[in-house]
PDB file of C-alpha atoms in Angstrom:
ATOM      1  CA  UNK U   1      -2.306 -16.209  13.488  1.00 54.00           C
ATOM      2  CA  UNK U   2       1.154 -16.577  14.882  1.00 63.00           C
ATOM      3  CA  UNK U   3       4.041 -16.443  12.808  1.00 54.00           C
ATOM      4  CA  UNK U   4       5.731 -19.418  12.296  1.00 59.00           C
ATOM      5  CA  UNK U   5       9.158 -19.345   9.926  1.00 55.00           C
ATOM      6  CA  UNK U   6       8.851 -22.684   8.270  1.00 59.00           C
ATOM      7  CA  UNK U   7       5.703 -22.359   6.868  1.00 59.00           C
ATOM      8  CA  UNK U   8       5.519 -18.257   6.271  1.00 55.00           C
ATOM      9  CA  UNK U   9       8.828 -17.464   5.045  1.00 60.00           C
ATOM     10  CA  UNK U  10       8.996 -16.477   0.739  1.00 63.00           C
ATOM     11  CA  UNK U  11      12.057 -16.684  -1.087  1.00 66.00           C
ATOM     12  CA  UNK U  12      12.722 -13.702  -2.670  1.00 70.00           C
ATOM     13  CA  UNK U  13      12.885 -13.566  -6.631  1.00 73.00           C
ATOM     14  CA  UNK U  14      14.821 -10.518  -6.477  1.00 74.00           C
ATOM     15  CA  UNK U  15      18.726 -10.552  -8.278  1.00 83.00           C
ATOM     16  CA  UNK U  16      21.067 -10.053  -4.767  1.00 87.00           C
ATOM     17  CA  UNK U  17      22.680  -6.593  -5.406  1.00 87.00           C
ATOM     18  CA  UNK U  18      20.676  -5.865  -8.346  1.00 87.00           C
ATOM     19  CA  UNK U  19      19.644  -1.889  -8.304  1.00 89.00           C
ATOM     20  CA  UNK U  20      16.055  -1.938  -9.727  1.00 91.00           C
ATOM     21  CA  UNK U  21      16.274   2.121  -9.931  1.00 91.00           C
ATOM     22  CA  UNK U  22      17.938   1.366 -13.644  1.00 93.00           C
ATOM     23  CA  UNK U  23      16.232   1.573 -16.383  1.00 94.00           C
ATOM     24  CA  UNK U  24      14.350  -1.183 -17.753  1.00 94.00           C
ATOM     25  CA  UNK U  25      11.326  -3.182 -18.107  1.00 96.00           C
ATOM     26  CA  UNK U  26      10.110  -5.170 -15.134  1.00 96.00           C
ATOM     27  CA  UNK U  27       7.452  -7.556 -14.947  1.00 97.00           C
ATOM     28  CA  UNK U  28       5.477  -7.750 -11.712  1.00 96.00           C
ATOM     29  CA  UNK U  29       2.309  -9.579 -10.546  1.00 96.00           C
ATOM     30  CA  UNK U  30       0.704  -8.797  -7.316  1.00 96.00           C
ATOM     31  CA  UNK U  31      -1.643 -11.340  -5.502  1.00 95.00           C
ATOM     32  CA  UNK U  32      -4.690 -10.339  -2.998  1.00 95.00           C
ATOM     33  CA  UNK U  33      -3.964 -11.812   0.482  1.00 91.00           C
ATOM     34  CA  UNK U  34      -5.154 -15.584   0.424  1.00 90.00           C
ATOM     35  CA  UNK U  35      -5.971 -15.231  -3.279  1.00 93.00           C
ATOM     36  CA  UNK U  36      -9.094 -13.820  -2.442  1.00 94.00           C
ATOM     37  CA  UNK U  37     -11.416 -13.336  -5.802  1.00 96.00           C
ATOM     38  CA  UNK U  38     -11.838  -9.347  -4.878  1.00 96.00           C
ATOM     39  CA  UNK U  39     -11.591  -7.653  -8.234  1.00 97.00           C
ATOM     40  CA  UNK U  40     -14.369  -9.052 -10.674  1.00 97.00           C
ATOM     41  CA  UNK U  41     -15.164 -12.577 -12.330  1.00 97.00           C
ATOM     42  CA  UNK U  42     -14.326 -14.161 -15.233  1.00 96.00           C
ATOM     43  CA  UNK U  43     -17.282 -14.260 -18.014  1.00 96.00           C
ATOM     44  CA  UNK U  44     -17.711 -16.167 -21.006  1.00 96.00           C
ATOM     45  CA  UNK U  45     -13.684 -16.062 -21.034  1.00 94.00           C
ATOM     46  CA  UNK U  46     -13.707 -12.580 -20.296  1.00 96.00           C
ATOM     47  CA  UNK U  47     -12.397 -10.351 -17.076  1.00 97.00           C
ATOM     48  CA  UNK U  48     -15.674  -8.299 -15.717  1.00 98.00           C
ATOM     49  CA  UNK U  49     -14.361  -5.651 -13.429  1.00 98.00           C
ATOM     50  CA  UNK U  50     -16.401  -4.838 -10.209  1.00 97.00           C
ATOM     51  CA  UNK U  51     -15.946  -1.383  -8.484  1.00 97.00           C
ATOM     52  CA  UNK U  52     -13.013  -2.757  -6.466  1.00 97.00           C
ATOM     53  CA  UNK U  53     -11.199  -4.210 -10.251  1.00 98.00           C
ATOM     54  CA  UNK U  54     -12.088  -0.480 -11.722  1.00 98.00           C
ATOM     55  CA  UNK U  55     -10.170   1.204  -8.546  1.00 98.00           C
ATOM     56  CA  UNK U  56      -7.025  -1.143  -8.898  1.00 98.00           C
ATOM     57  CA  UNK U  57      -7.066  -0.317 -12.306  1.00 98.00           C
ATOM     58  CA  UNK U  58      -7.416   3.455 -11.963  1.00 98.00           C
ATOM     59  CA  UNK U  59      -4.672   3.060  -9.262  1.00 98.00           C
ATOM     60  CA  UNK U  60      -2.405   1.536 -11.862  1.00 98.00           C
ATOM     61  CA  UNK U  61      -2.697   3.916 -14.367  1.00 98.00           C
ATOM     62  CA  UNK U  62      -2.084   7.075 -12.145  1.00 97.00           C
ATOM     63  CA  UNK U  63       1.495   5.665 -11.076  1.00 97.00           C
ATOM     64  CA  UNK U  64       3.391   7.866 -13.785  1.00 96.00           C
ATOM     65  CA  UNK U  65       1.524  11.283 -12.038  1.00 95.00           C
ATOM     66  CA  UNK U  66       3.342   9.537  -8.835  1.00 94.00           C
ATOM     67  CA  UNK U  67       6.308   8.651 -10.227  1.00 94.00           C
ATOM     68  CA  UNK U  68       7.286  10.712 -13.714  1.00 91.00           C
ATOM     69  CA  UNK U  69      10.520   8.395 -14.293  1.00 92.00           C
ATOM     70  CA  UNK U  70       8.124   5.677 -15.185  1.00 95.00           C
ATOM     71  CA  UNK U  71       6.293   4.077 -18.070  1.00 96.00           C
ATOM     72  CA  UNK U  72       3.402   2.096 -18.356  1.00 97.00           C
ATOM     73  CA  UNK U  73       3.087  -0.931 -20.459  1.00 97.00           C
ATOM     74  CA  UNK U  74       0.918  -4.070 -20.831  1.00 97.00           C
ATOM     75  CA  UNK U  75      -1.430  -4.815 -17.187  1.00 97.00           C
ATOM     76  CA  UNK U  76      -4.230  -6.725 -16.858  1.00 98.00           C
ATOM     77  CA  UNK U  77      -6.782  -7.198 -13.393  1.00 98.00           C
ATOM     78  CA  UNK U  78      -7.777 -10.863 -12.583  1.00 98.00           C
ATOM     79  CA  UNK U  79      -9.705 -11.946  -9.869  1.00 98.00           C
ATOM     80  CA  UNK U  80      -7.333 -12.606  -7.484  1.00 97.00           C
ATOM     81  CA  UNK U  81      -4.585 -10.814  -8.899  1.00 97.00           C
ATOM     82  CA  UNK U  82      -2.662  -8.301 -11.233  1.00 98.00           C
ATOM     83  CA  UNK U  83      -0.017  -8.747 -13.935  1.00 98.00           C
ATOM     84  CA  UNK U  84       1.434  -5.531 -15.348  1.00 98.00           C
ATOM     85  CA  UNK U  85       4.837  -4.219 -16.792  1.00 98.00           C
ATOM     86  CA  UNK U  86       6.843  -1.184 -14.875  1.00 97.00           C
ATOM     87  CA  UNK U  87       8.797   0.567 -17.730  1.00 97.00           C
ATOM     88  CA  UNK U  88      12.173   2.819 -15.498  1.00 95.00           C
ATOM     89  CA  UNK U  89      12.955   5.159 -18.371  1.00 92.00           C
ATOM     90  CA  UNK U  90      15.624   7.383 -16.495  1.00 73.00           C
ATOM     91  CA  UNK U  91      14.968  10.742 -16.105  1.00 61.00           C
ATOM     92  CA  UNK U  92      11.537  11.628 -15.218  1.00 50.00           C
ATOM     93  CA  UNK U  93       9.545  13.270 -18.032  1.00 46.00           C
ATOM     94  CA  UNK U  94       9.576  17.105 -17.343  1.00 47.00           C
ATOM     95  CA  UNK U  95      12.499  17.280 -15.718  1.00 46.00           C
ATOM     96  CA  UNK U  96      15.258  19.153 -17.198  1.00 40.00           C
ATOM     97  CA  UNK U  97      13.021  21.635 -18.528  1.00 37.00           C
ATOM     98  CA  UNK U  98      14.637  24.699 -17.272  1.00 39.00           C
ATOM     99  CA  UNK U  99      12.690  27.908 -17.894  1.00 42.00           C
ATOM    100  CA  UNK U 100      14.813  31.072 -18.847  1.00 41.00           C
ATOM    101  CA  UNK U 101      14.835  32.572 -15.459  1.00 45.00           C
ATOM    102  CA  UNK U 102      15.281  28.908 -13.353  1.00 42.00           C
ATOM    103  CA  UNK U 103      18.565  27.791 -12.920  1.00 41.00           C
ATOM    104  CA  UNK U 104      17.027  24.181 -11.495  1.00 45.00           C
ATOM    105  CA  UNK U 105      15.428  21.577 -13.578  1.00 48.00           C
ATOM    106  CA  UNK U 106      11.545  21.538 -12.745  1.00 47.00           C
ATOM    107  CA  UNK U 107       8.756  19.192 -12.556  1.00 50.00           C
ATOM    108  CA  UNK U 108       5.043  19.889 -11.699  1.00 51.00           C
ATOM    109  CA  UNK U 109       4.844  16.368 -10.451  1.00 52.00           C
ATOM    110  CA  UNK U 110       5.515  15.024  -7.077  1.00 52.00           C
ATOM    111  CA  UNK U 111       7.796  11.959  -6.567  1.00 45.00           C
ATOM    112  CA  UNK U 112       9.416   9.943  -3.965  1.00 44.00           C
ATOM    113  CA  UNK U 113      13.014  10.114  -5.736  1.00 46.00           C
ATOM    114  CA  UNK U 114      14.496  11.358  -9.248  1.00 58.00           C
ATOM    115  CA  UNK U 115      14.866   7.666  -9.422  1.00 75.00           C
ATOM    116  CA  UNK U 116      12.269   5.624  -8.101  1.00 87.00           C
ATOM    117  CA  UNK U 117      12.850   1.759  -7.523  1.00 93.00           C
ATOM    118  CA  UNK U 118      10.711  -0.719  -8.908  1.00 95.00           C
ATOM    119  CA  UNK U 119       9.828  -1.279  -4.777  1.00 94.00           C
ATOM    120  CA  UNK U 120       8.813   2.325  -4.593  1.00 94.00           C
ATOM    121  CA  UNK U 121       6.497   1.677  -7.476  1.00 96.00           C
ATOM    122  CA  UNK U 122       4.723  -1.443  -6.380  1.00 96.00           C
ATOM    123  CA  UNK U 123       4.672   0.205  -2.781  1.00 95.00           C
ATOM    124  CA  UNK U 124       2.921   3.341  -3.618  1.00 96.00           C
ATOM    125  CA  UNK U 125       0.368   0.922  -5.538  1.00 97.00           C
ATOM    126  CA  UNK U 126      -0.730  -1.503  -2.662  1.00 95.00           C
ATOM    127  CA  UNK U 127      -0.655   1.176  -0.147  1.00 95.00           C
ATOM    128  CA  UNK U 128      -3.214   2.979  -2.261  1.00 96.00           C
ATOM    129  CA  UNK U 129      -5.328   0.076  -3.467  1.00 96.00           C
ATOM    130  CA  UNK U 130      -5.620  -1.008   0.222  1.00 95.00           C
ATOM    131  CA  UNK U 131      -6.395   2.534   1.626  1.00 95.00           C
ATOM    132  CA  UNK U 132      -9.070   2.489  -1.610  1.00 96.00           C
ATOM    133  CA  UNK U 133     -10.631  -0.655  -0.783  1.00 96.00           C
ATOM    134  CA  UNK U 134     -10.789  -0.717   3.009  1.00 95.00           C
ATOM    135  CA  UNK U 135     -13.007   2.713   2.347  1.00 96.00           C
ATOM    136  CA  UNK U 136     -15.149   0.554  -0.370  1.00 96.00           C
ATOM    137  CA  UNK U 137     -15.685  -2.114   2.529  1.00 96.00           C
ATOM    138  CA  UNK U 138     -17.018   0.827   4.475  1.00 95.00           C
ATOM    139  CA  UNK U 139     -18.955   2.493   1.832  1.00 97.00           C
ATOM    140  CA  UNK U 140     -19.704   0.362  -0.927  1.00 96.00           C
ATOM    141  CA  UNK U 141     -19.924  -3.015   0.618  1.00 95.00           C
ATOM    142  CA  UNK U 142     -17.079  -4.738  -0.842  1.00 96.00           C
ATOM    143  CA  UNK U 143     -15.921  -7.891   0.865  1.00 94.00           C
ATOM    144  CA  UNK U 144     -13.929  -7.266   3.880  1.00 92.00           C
ATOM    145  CA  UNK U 145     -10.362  -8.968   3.309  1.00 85.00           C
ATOM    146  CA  UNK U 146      -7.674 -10.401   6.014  1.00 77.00           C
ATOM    147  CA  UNK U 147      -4.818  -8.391   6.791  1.00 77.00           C
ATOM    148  CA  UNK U 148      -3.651  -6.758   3.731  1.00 81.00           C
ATOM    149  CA  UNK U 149      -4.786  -6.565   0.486  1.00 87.00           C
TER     150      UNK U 149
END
């Protein structure tokens, strides 16, 4: 497909100069490529997770491991999509824990930045959940998707 300005350009719903390292709740919502139904079905008015739903999950809820500044709140995997809630608290749990002999705060967790964006965040999550699911399209059969995830 060749890229053509007027009809694949997105308007960003970022604030201009806005840093989105400060603390804070953010909402964010994260669509699969074409709105493809990859994740599970909706039953009786109820999400049902398939193996591909369970992973995105899973991938959710090990962001704070990633990135120990953060929070986790509300989140919730559709079909097509995810809706969750990024909590920036400030300093990273763990750090500034300084053991008698350490003059430098520690933390047994890896992390991009002290401060991690909310872009950092989302990054690290559909960088992984693609990785993850092109290896289920290889080895569990899931539905092979365009481009990205």
């Amino acid at each position: 497909m060749t890229y053509n300005l007027n009809k694949h350009h997105r308007r960003s719903l970022r604030l201009k100069g806005y840093d989105y390292s400060k603390p804070g709740a953010y909402f964010i919502t994260i669509v699969s490529q074409e709105r493809a139904c990859l994740f599970g079905d909706v039953v009786d008015g109820e999400m049902q997770l398939n193996g591909a739903g369970r992973m995105v999950y899973a991938e959710w809820e090990s962001l704070p491991d990633r990135f120990p500044g953060i929070m986790l709140d509300a989140f919730v995997v559709m079909p097509n999509h995810i809706h969750g809630i990024i909590v920036i608290v400030g300093d990273p749990v763990g750090v500034g824990l300084v053991p008698a002999q350490n003059t430098r705060p520690t933390t047994n967790r890896a992390t991009t930045r002290v401060a991690p964006t909310v872009g950092d965040v989302v990054g690290v999550f559909k960088s992984g959940t693609t990785v993850l699911y092109t290896h289920g399209v290889k080895q569990c059969g899931w539905p092979p998707f365009p481009g990205r995830l």
